Short mmCIF file of C-alpha atoms and ligand atoms in Angstrom, two decimals:
data_model
loop_
_atom_site.label_atom_id
_atom_site.label_comp_id
_atom_site.label_asym_id
_atom_site.label_seq_id
_atom_site.Cartn_x
_atom_site.Cartn_y
_atom_site.Cartn_z
CA UNK A 1 157.73 97.69 74.43
CA UNK A 2 156.34 94.08 74.15
CA UNK A 3 156.17 94.13 78.35
CA UNK A 4 154.01 97.42 78.54
CA UNK A 5 151.79 95.82 75.50
CA UNK A 6 151.49 92.43 77.85
CA UNK A 7 150.58 94.47 80.93
CA UNK A 8 147.90 96.47 79.01
CA UNK A 9 146.31 93.70 77.85
CA UNK A 10 146.15 92.34 81.36
CA UNK A 11 144.63 95.30 82.67
CA UNK A 12 142.41 95.15 79.64
CA UNK A 13 141.35 91.26 80.12
CA UNK A 14 140.29 92.23 84.02
CA UNK A 15 138.36 95.37 83.12
CA UNK A 16 136.68 93.43 80.62
CA UNK A 17 136.16 90.12 83.24
CA UNK A 18 134.95 92.55 86.08
CA UNK A 19 132.61 94.65 83.83
CA UNK A 20 131.42 91.64 82.63
CA UNK A 21 130.74 89.70 85.82
CA UNK A 22 129.46 92.55 87.73
CA UNK A 23 126.94 93.37 84.79
CA UNK A 24 126.02 89.92 84.83
CA UNK A 25 125.33 89.80 88.88
CA UNK A 26 123.38 92.62 88.43
CA UNK A 27 121.19 91.65 85.85
CA UNK A 28 120.26 87.84 88.20
CA UNK A 29 119.48 90.15 90.55
CA UNK A 30 116.94 91.81 88.20
CA UNK A 31 116.30 88.25 86.58
CA UNK A 32 115.22 86.97 89.92
CA UNK A 33 113.19 89.88 90.94
CA UNK A 34 111.11 89.71 88.03
CA UNK A 35 110.69 85.54 88.58
CA UNK A 36 109.82 86.55 92.39
CA UNK A 37 107.62 89.17 90.74
CA UNK A 38 109.16 92.28 91.94
CA UNK A 39 110.71 95.74 90.24
CA UNK A 40 114.10 94.55 91.29
CA UNK A 41 117.12 96.73 91.86
CA UNK A 42 118.49 98.27 88.38
CA UNK A 43 120.85 96.42 86.57
CA UNK A 44 123.93 98.56 87.45
CA UNK A 45 123.04 97.59 91.28
CA UNK A 46 126.31 95.52 92.04
CA UNK A 47 128.74 98.47 90.80
CA UNK A 48 126.72 101.03 93.05
CA UNK A 49 127.26 98.38 96.14
CA UNK A 50 130.91 98.05 95.01
CA UNK A 51 131.22 101.60 95.07
CA UNK A 52 129.85 102.29 98.42
CA UNK A 53 131.72 99.63 99.76
CA UNK A 54 134.93 101.10 98.61
CA UNK A 55 134.44 104.00 100.77
CA UNK A 56 133.41 102.59 103.87
CA UNK A 57 135.88 102.10 106.96
CA UNK A 58 137.12 98.37 107.50
CA UNK A 59 138.70 98.29 110.94
CA UNK A 60 138.53 94.81 111.72
CA UNK A 61 141.85 92.72 112.41
CA UNK A 62 142.03 89.21 113.29
CA UNK A 63 145.09 88.34 112.45
CA UNK A 64 147.30 88.24 109.30
CA UNK A 65 145.50 85.59 107.53
CA UNK A 66 142.72 87.17 107.38
CA UNK A 67 143.84 90.49 105.49
CA UNK A 68 145.59 87.72 103.36
CA UNK A 69 142.49 85.71 102.39
CA UNK A 70 140.53 88.03 100.16
CA UNK A 71 143.92 88.69 98.49
CA UNK A 72 144.52 84.87 97.99
CA UNK A 73 141.12 84.99 96.11
CA UNK A 74 141.58 87.97 94.20
CA UNK A 75 144.83 86.29 92.70
CA UNK A 76 143.68 83.06 91.97
CA UNK A 77 140.37 84.76 90.00
CA UNK A 78 143.15 86.98 88.20
CA UNK A 79 145.52 83.95 87.41
CA UNK A 80 142.90 81.61 86.06
CA UNK A 81 141.72 84.53 83.97
CA UNK A 82 144.96 85.24 82.50
CA UNK A 83 145.19 81.43 81.38
CA UNK A 84 141.75 81.36 79.33
CA UNK A 85 141.95 82.77 76.39
CA UNK A 86 139.03 84.84 75.90
CA UNK A 87 138.52 85.12 72.05
CA UNK A 88 139.40 82.68 69.17
CA UNK A 89 142.75 82.65 67.02
CA UNK A 90 144.31 85.63 69.12
CA UNK A 91 141.53 88.03 68.87
CA UNK A 92 142.27 89.01 72.43
CA UNK A 93 145.24 89.34 73.99
CA UNK A 94 147.47 86.03 74.50
CA UNK A 95 148.34 86.69 78.12
CA UNK A 96 149.37 83.56 80.23
CA UNK A 97 148.18 80.81 77.74
CA UNK A 98 150.45 78.06 77.20
CA UNK A 99 150.73 73.97 76.52
CA UNK A 100 149.34 72.45 79.41
CA UNK A 101 147.44 74.79 80.74
CA UNK A 102 144.25 72.83 81.31
CA UNK A 103 145.94 71.04 84.11
CA UNK A 104 146.99 73.91 85.46
CA UNK A 105 144.25 75.78 85.48
CA UNK A 106 142.12 72.32 87.24
CA UNK A 107 144.85 73.49 90.25
CA UNK A 108 144.66 76.77 90.43
CA UNK A 109 141.06 77.15 90.38
CA UNK A 110 141.09 75.65 94.18
CA UNK A 111 143.48 77.69 95.37
CA UNK A 112 141.46 80.40 96.11
CA UNK A 113 138.62 78.69 98.24
CA UNK A 114 141.52 77.29 100.11
CA UNK A 115 143.25 80.74 100.77
CA UNK A 116 139.56 81.50 101.39
CA UNK A 117 139.48 78.92 104.25
CA UNK A 118 142.72 80.22 105.95
CA UNK A 119 141.30 83.59 105.67
CA UNK A 120 138.28 83.05 107.32
CA UNK A 121 139.34 80.54 109.76
CA UNK A 122 141.52 82.68 111.19
CA UNK A 123 138.66 85.18 112.43
CA UNK A 124 136.98 82.61 114.57
CA UNK A 125 133.70 83.53 113.69
CA UNK A 126 132.11 79.51 113.95
CA UNK A 127 129.63 80.90 111.23
CA UNK A 128 132.72 81.01 108.77
CA UNK A 129 134.03 77.98 110.18
CA UNK A 130 131.21 76.26 109.03
CA UNK A 131 130.91 77.72 105.44
CA UNK A 132 134.30 76.67 105.01
CA UNK A 133 133.48 72.82 105.53
CA UNK A 134 130.54 72.74 103.43
CA UNK A 135 132.39 74.66 100.74
CA UNK A 136 135.32 72.03 100.96
CA UNK A 137 133.15 68.97 101.38
CA UNK A 138 130.67 70.35 98.22
CA UNK A 139 134.09 71.12 96.16
CA UNK A 140 135.40 67.26 96.76
CA UNK A 141 131.60 66.76 95.31
CA UNK A 142 131.62 68.53 91.80
CA UNK A 143 135.17 68.46 91.56
CA UNK A 144 135.16 64.72 90.51
CA UNK A 145 132.47 64.87 87.77
CA UNK A 146 134.53 68.43 86.45
CA UNK A 147 137.69 66.58 86.57
CA UNK A 148 136.56 63.91 84.75
CA UNK A 149 135.00 65.86 82.05
CA UNK A 150 138.30 67.52 81.28
CA UNK A 151 140.08 64.20 81.30
CA UNK A 152 137.51 62.83 78.86
CA UNK A 153 138.33 66.07 76.79
CA UNK A 154 141.91 65.67 76.83
CA UNK A 155 141.86 61.93 75.91
CA UNK A 156 139.82 62.09 73.22
CA UNK A 157 141.97 64.95 71.26
CA UNK A 158 144.88 64.10 72.94
CA UNK A 159 145.83 67.60 74.30
CA UNK A 160 146.06 69.36 77.30
CA UNK A 161 145.78 72.92 75.54
CA UNK A 162 142.57 74.90 75.37
CA UNK A 163 144.02 76.45 72.64
CA UNK A 164 144.12 73.50 70.95
CA UNK A 165 140.69 72.22 71.51
CA UNK A 166 139.32 75.53 70.33
CA UNK A 167 141.12 75.24 67.55
CA UNK A 168 139.99 71.58 66.68
CA UNK A 169 136.50 72.54 66.84
CA UNK A 170 137.07 75.57 64.77
CA UNK A 171 138.45 73.12 62.00
CA UNK A 172 136.11 70.73 62.49
CA UNK A 173 133.15 72.74 62.48
CA UNK A 174 131.23 70.83 65.45
CA UNK A 175 131.11 72.29 68.83
CA UNK A 176 132.54 69.82 71.78
CA UNK A 177 129.40 69.50 73.50
CA UNK A 178 128.00 67.68 70.13
CA UNK A 179 131.49 65.59 69.43
CA UNK A 180 132.12 64.82 73.37
CA UNK A 181 128.18 65.09 74.72
CA UNK A 182 128.88 63.31 78.24
CA UNK A 183 131.28 65.31 78.99
CA UNK A 184 129.22 68.43 78.41
CA UNK A 185 126.45 67.09 80.53
CA UNK A 186 128.97 66.10 83.19
CA UNK A 187 130.40 69.56 83.24
CA UNK A 188 127.20 71.42 82.89
CA UNK A 189 126.06 69.58 85.84
CA UNK A 190 129.10 70.38 88.23
CA UNK A 191 128.85 73.74 86.89
CA UNK A 192 125.54 74.16 89.26
CA UNK A 193 127.76 73.49 91.85
CA UNK A 194 130.48 75.76 91.08
CA UNK A 195 127.90 78.66 90.65
CA UNK A 196 126.60 78.23 94.14
CA UNK A 197 123.04 78.92 93.34
CA UNK A 198 120.12 77.45 94.78
CA UNK A 199 120.23 74.46 95.75
CA UNK A 200 123.94 74.48 95.86
CA UNK A 201 124.43 77.94 98.13
CA UNK A 202 124.85 75.98 101.34
CA UNK A 203 128.11 78.00 101.24
CA UNK A 204 127.11 81.33 102.01
CA UNK A 205 123.40 80.31 102.99
CA UNK A 206 122.16 83.80 104.17
CA UNK A 207 119.77 83.11 106.86
CA UNK A 208 121.42 79.88 108.17
CA UNK A 209 125.16 80.59 108.32
CA UNK A 210 124.86 84.37 108.02
CA UNK A 211 126.74 84.48 104.51
CA UNK A 212 129.44 81.77 106.04
CA UNK A 213 132.93 82.37 105.04
CA UNK A 214 132.62 86.23 104.70
CA UNK A 215 130.51 86.78 107.69
CA UNK A 216 133.47 88.72 109.10
CA UNK A 217 134.49 90.33 106.09
CA UNK A 218 132.87 93.99 105.69
CA UNK A 219 134.01 97.23 103.36
CA UNK A 220 136.99 96.71 101.17
CA UNK A 221 136.85 92.92 101.85
CA UNK A 222 133.46 92.31 101.17
CA UNK A 223 134.11 94.54 97.77
CA UNK A 224 137.22 92.57 96.92
CA UNK A 225 135.82 89.00 97.36
CA UNK A 226 132.22 90.08 95.49
CA UNK A 227 134.77 91.46 92.43
CA UNK A 228 137.30 88.34 92.45
CA UNK A 229 133.56 86.45 92.40
CA UNK A 230 132.64 88.39 89.76
CA UNK A 231 135.86 87.96 87.80
CA UNK A 232 135.92 84.03 88.42
CA UNK A 233 132.62 83.81 87.32
CA UNK A 234 133.48 85.41 83.92
CA UNK A 235 136.39 82.75 83.83
CA UNK A 236 134.26 79.76 84.34
CA UNK A 237 131.99 80.88 81.67
CA UNK A 238 134.62 81.74 79.41
CA UNK A 239 136.15 78.46 80.00
CA UNK A 240 133.18 76.60 79.12
CA UNK A 241 132.59 78.54 76.14
CA UNK A 242 136.26 77.67 75.10
CA UNK A 243 136.06 74.13 75.92
CA UNK A 244 132.13 73.60 74.53
CA UNK A 245 130.87 75.98 72.42
CA UNK A 246 133.88 76.87 69.93
CA UNK A 247 135.04 80.12 71.79
CA UNK A 248 133.75 83.17 70.47
CA UNK A 249 135.23 84.97 67.47
CA UNK A 250 134.66 88.72 69.17
CA UNK A 251 132.97 89.84 72.20
CA UNK A 252 129.28 90.37 71.65
CA UNK A 253 129.14 86.44 70.44
CA UNK A 254 130.90 85.36 73.87
CA UNK A 255 128.77 87.97 76.20
CA UNK A 256 125.80 85.67 73.97
CA UNK A 257 126.96 82.53 74.55
CA UNK A 258 128.04 82.92 78.07
CA UNK A 259 125.02 84.10 79.23
CA UNK A 260 123.28 81.90 77.79
CA UNK A 261 124.93 79.27 79.58
CA UNK A 262 125.12 81.52 82.90
CA UNK A 263 121.09 81.35 82.50
CA UNK A 264 121.37 77.19 83.22
CA UNK A 265 122.51 77.45 86.96
CA UNK A 266 120.47 80.65 87.42
CA UNK A 267 117.06 79.82 86.44
CA UNK A 268 117.70 76.45 87.91
CA UNK A 269 118.75 78.30 91.03
CA UNK A 270 115.26 80.56 91.39
CA UNK A 271 113.10 77.89 91.51
CA UNK A 272 115.19 75.80 94.11
CA UNK A 273 115.26 75.51 97.46
CA UNK A 274 118.87 74.71 99.43
CA UNK A 275 120.15 71.35 99.84
CA UNK A 276 121.74 70.13 102.91
CA UNK A 277 125.56 69.00 102.76
CA UNK A 278 125.19 65.42 102.37
CA UNK A 279 122.23 65.89 99.71
CA UNK A 280 124.61 68.28 97.39
CA UNK A 281 127.46 65.63 97.37
CA UNK A 282 125.19 62.71 96.93
CA UNK A 283 123.99 64.62 94.03
CA UNK A 284 127.47 65.35 92.86
CA UNK A 285 128.52 61.65 93.15
CA UNK A 286 125.57 60.67 91.61
CA UNK A 287 124.55 61.16 87.60
CA UNK A 288 126.85 63.83 87.21
CA UNK A 289 129.83 61.14 87.79
CA UNK A 290 127.98 58.74 85.74
CA UNK A 291 127.84 60.95 82.66
CA UNK A 292 131.56 61.60 83.56
CA UNK A 293 132.53 58.01 83.90
CA UNK A 294 130.12 57.49 80.47
CA UNK A 295 132.41 60.54 78.84
CA UNK A 296 136.11 58.81 79.59
CA UNK A 297 134.59 55.22 78.01
CA UNK A 298 133.26 57.28 75.33
CA UNK A 299 136.57 59.05 75.08
CA UNK A 300 138.54 55.72 75.45
CA UNK A 301 136.39 53.19 73.22
CA UNK A 302 134.49 55.54 70.67
CA UNK B 1 132.76 111.88 108.53
CA UNK B 2 131.08 114.90 109.59
CA UNK B 3 129.96 116.90 106.41
CA UNK B 4 127.34 119.31 106.64
CA UNK B 5 125.94 120.60 102.94
CA UNK B 6 128.73 123.40 102.70
CA UNK B 7 131.24 121.52 103.32
CA UNK B 8 130.14 118.28 100.98
CA UNK B 9 133.21 118.16 98.56
CA UNK B 10 132.79 116.25 95.05
CA UNK B 11 133.97 113.04 96.25
CA UNK B 12 131.39 113.11 99.40
CA UNK B 13 128.49 113.59 97.06
CA UNK B 14 129.22 110.59 94.99
CA UNK B 15 129.99 108.46 98.00
CA UNK B 16 126.83 109.66 99.33
CA UNK B 17 125.37 109.18 96.07
CA UNK B 18 126.55 105.55 96.20
CA UNK B 19 125.46 104.70 100.36
CA UNK B 20 122.03 106.33 99.43
CA UNK B 21 121.47 103.71 96.87
CA UNK B 22 123.04 100.97 98.26
CA UNK B 23 121.69 99.90 101.94
CA UNK B 24 122.72 97.02 103.47
CA UNK B 25 119.79 96.34 106.46
CA UNK B 26 120.67 94.27 109.21
CA UNK B 27 117.19 93.97 110.64
CA UNK B 28 117.72 93.27 114.39
CA UNK B 29 114.32 91.75 115.39
CA UNK B 30 114.07 92.94 118.62
CA UNK B 31 110.29 93.63 118.94
CA UNK B 32 107.10 92.58 117.31
CA UNK B 33 107.87 94.92 115.06
CA UNK B 34 110.05 92.13 112.89
CA UNK B 35 107.18 90.95 111.50
CA UNK B 36 106.56 93.84 109.13
CA UNK B 37 110.08 93.43 107.55
CA UNK B 38 109.49 90.20 105.19
CA UNK B 39 106.42 92.40 103.39
CA UNK B 40 108.60 94.79 102.99
CA UNK B 41 111.22 93.08 101.53
CA UNK B 42 109.25 90.67 99.39
CA UNK B 43 107.18 91.32 96.06
CA UNK B 44 104.38 93.31 97.60
CA UNK B 45 106.43 96.36 99.05
CA UNK B 46 109.94 95.22 97.37
CA UNK B 47 112.45 97.87 99.29
CA UNK B 48 115.21 96.02 97.27
CA UNK B 49 113.78 98.25 94.06
CA UNK B 50 115.59 101.23 96.43
CA UNK B 51 119.20 99.62 96.11
CA UNK B 52 118.27 98.05 100.10
CA UNK B 53 119.39 94.60 100.76
CA UNK B 54 119.38 92.43 103.79
CA UNK B 55 122.80 91.99 105.19
CA UNK B 56 123.39 89.07 107.42
CA UNK B 57 126.33 90.04 109.48
CA UNK B 58 126.89 93.65 111.35
CA UNK B 59 130.35 93.64 109.73
CA UNK B 60 128.99 93.82 106.30
CA UNK B 61 125.75 96.48 107.03
CA UNK B 62 125.11 99.84 106.92
CA UNK B 63 121.87 100.59 108.75
CA UNK B 64 120.91 98.76 111.87
CA UNK B 65 117.16 98.71 112.27
CA UNK B 66 115.70 98.39 115.67
CA UNK B 67 112.47 96.96 115.21
CA UNK B 68 110.67 97.44 118.14
CA UNK B 69 110.80 97.61 121.76
CA UNK B 70 114.36 96.58 123.82
CA UNK B 71 114.29 94.78 126.71
CA UNK B 72 117.44 95.50 129.07
CA UNK B 73 118.75 92.37 128.11
CA UNK B 74 119.04 92.86 124.28
CA UNK B 75 119.88 96.21 124.84
CA UNK B 76 123.31 94.96 125.69
CA UNK B 77 123.52 92.75 122.72
CA UNK B 78 122.37 95.77 120.27
CA UNK B 79 125.12 97.72 121.69
CA UNK B 80 127.48 95.51 120.63
CA UNK B 81 126.07 94.65 117.54
CA UNK B 82 126.09 98.11 116.65
CA UNK B 83 129.57 98.70 117.67
CA UNK B 84 130.91 95.91 115.42
CA UNK B 85 129.50 97.80 112.36
CA UNK B 86 131.79 99.52 110.35
CA UNK B 87 131.45 103.16 109.61
CA UNK B 88 129.10 104.65 108.02
CA UNK B 89 126.53 103.39 109.98
CA UNK B 90 123.11 104.65 110.51
CA UNK B 91 120.42 102.98 113.23
CA UNK B 92 116.47 103.17 112.55
CA UNK B 93 114.23 103.43 115.39
CA UNK B 94 111.09 101.42 114.09
CA UNK B 95 107.76 101.53 116.03
CA UNK B 96 106.38 103.90 118.83
CA UNK B 97 108.60 101.46 121.76
CA UNK B 98 111.80 102.72 120.33
CA UNK B 99 110.55 106.35 120.34
CA UNK B 100 109.00 106.71 124.15
CA UNK B 101 108.18 103.28 125.14
CA UNK B 102 105.03 102.87 123.24
CA UNK B 103 102.58 100.57 124.82
CA UNK B 104 106.01 99.24 127.32
CA UNK B 105 106.05 102.95 128.46
CA UNK B 106 105.62 101.31 131.95
CA UNK B 107 107.25 97.93 131.86
CA UNK B 108 110.41 97.46 134.45
CA UNK B 109 112.45 96.07 131.86
CA UNK B 110 112.43 97.55 128.84
CA UNK B 111 114.36 100.71 127.47
CA UNK B 112 111.76 103.45 126.85
CA UNK B 113 113.75 106.42 124.47
CA UNK B 114 116.80 104.67 122.23
CA UNK B 115 117.84 107.66 121.18
CA UNK B 116 119.55 107.62 124.98
CA UNK B 117 121.54 104.12 124.43
CA UNK B 118 122.30 104.88 120.66
CA UNK B 119 122.44 107.45 118.09
CA UNK B 120 119.10 107.06 115.85
CA UNK B 121 119.31 108.93 112.59
CA UNK B 122 115.70 107.82 111.42
CA UNK B 123 112.28 107.57 113.62
CA UNK B 124 109.72 105.38 112.01
CA UNK B 125 106.34 105.94 114.35
CA UNK B 126 103.91 103.35 114.16
CA UNK B 127 102.34 100.38 116.32
CA UNK B 128 103.14 98.41 114.30
CA UNK B 129 104.20 100.76 111.15
CA UNK B 130 102.91 99.25 108.06
CA UNK B 131 105.38 98.51 104.84
CA UNK B 132 104.75 102.04 103.39
CA UNK B 133 105.72 103.61 106.24
CA UNK B 134 109.08 101.62 106.71
CA UNK B 135 109.80 102.60 103.13
CA UNK B 136 108.78 105.90 103.44
CA UNK B 137 111.74 106.13 106.46
CA UNK B 138 114.27 104.58 104.43
CA UNK B 139 113.77 107.15 101.84
CA UNK B 140 114.06 109.78 104.65
CA UNK B 141 117.33 108.14 105.42
CA UNK B 142 118.40 108.41 102.05
CA UNK B 143 117.59 112.13 101.69
CA UNK B 144 119.51 112.67 104.90
CA UNK B 145 122.82 110.76 103.70
CA UNK B 146 122.35 112.53 100.33
CA UNK B 147 122.52 115.81 101.95
CA UNK B 148 125.32 114.54 104.26
CA UNK B 149 122.98 115.22 107.81
CA UNK B 150 123.08 111.43 108.93
CA UNK B 151 125.72 111.93 111.50
CA UNK B 152 124.44 109.52 114.36
CA UNK B 153 128.05 107.16 114.23
CA UNK B 154 129.72 110.62 114.63
CA UNK B 155 127.84 112.17 117.31
CA UNK B 156 128.32 108.58 119.24
CA UNK B 157 131.99 108.89 118.64
CA UNK B 158 131.57 112.54 120.21
CA UNK B 159 129.48 111.94 122.88
CA UNK B 160 130.62 108.34 124.11
CA UNK B 161 131.19 109.38 128.03
CA UNK B 162 127.48 110.00 127.81
CA UNK B 163 126.17 107.25 125.66
CA UNK B 164 128.58 104.64 128.23
CA UNK B 165 127.01 106.30 131.39
CA UNK B 166 123.37 105.75 130.19
CA UNK B 167 124.74 102.57 128.94
CA UNK B 168 126.39 101.34 131.97
CA UNK B 169 123.11 102.75 133.87
CA UNK B 170 121.05 100.16 132.63
CA UNK B 171 123.36 97.06 132.23
CA UNK B 172 124.98 96.51 135.62
CA UNK B 173 127.56 93.56 134.57
CA UNK B 174 129.05 95.06 131.93
CA UNK B 175 131.31 92.74 130.51
CA UNK B 176 131.96 94.10 126.63
CA UNK B 177 135.07 94.45 124.75
CA UNK B 178 136.21 98.10 124.81
CA UNK B 179 136.37 99.14 121.13
CA UNK B 180 138.63 101.70 119.77
CA UNK B 181 137.87 102.66 116.60
S1 SF4 C 1 105.76 100.21 118.76
FE1 SF4 C 1 104.14 98.54 118.76
S2 SF4 C 1 104.39 96.76 117.32
FE2 SF4 C 1 106.40 98.16 117.56
S3 SF4 C 1 107.54 96.51 119.02
FE3 SF4 C 1 106.30 98.09 120.41
S4 SF4 C 1 104.22 97.38 120.79
FE4 SF4 C 1 105.16 95.87 119.24
#
């Protein structure tokens, strides 16, 4: 009985993440269009795209890894989704939360891009290869402030559990973004790179790299990547809300908080042109890392 | 993939609806007509409200837009691009040059009638067609898709020998991978 409940819980979480993530994607397209003074597609455009992609034939074969690549990303997204608690204090299914989940999450979040790198490497498309190198170098850039922010949190509150951090915030009544502000600043700056909107869209770079790593993937593979990207966006946003904004008591508050947070990279992206790879890395190793360092010092000495 | 109006099943109707509202366009900028694509996609005419979106590579694209004259040299690349696209796929011939050669009707190194080499679903005439006519052409393609009549790809597969013969007449050094769908 409990097993069935767990499986149902996992499916419900995936459906929730998929729906929210895809809708956010559509809303972002709408917002971008409005900023460009266009009408833009309807907010459910991404669902139509997904449905269409599911109906396309996919007769591309470059070898085994190419077929595994999208699956790896999907697995990584779903596993990290299972680890991040959706709501405060058991308001949603438990899934796989456990004591050291913050550290595990750090690892599993880079698993998807690495799998993708293997998959895209096998397609032999030069655009994919360039996209992958750019993506991995950018990851080296933003992972540093991001890990520093997380380490600062772990040191300050002496825990590696997301649920604990949420509990501490609820008990003390202050959000982490106020009780450890430098960690929040570093994490938000790292988030800009994580979401890969301009000016950090050097991986996909449509006109320059022909969409980079995914350039050999059409049809169902593109669908897999699109949906895993949406799920992963939900995971990251929920994680940020959990860590810095005191979690959420119900789904409506969760959607409001994540959406507000999501607007930071989106709005910053709409008005920015694209960086080159080294500019992007230099950005992350500049102020974000400085704030990360400050956060650790703050956590240790204050 | 051949589905005429009478034999459309519920699934086809649903799928065709989705296809119609989500066209990823690969604009192959062959001729001067390509300059009309940016205004069609950007603020003034905003093709994205129809669900039209640029695709970066043939693998992701649904529609191949041949924007103008095709030289014999580019024809080879276009054929390769077309054959890399995944079903269902559609071709839009853009400008008079694709219909009958246009102002290049007597040129020695452009092809005259695109339909002999690739199955064209919709032609947009004009030299060059304005964004309004581009959009109307795309809307025409959408209605064809909804009716299940945009069967260019199926036609291509059926008459592959005929198309290949025509293509090889133009391209003497045929070094291309053989695709078998
Ligand atoms: S139809 Fe006119 S505008 Fe278009 S490619 Fe031919 S000459 Fe150029």
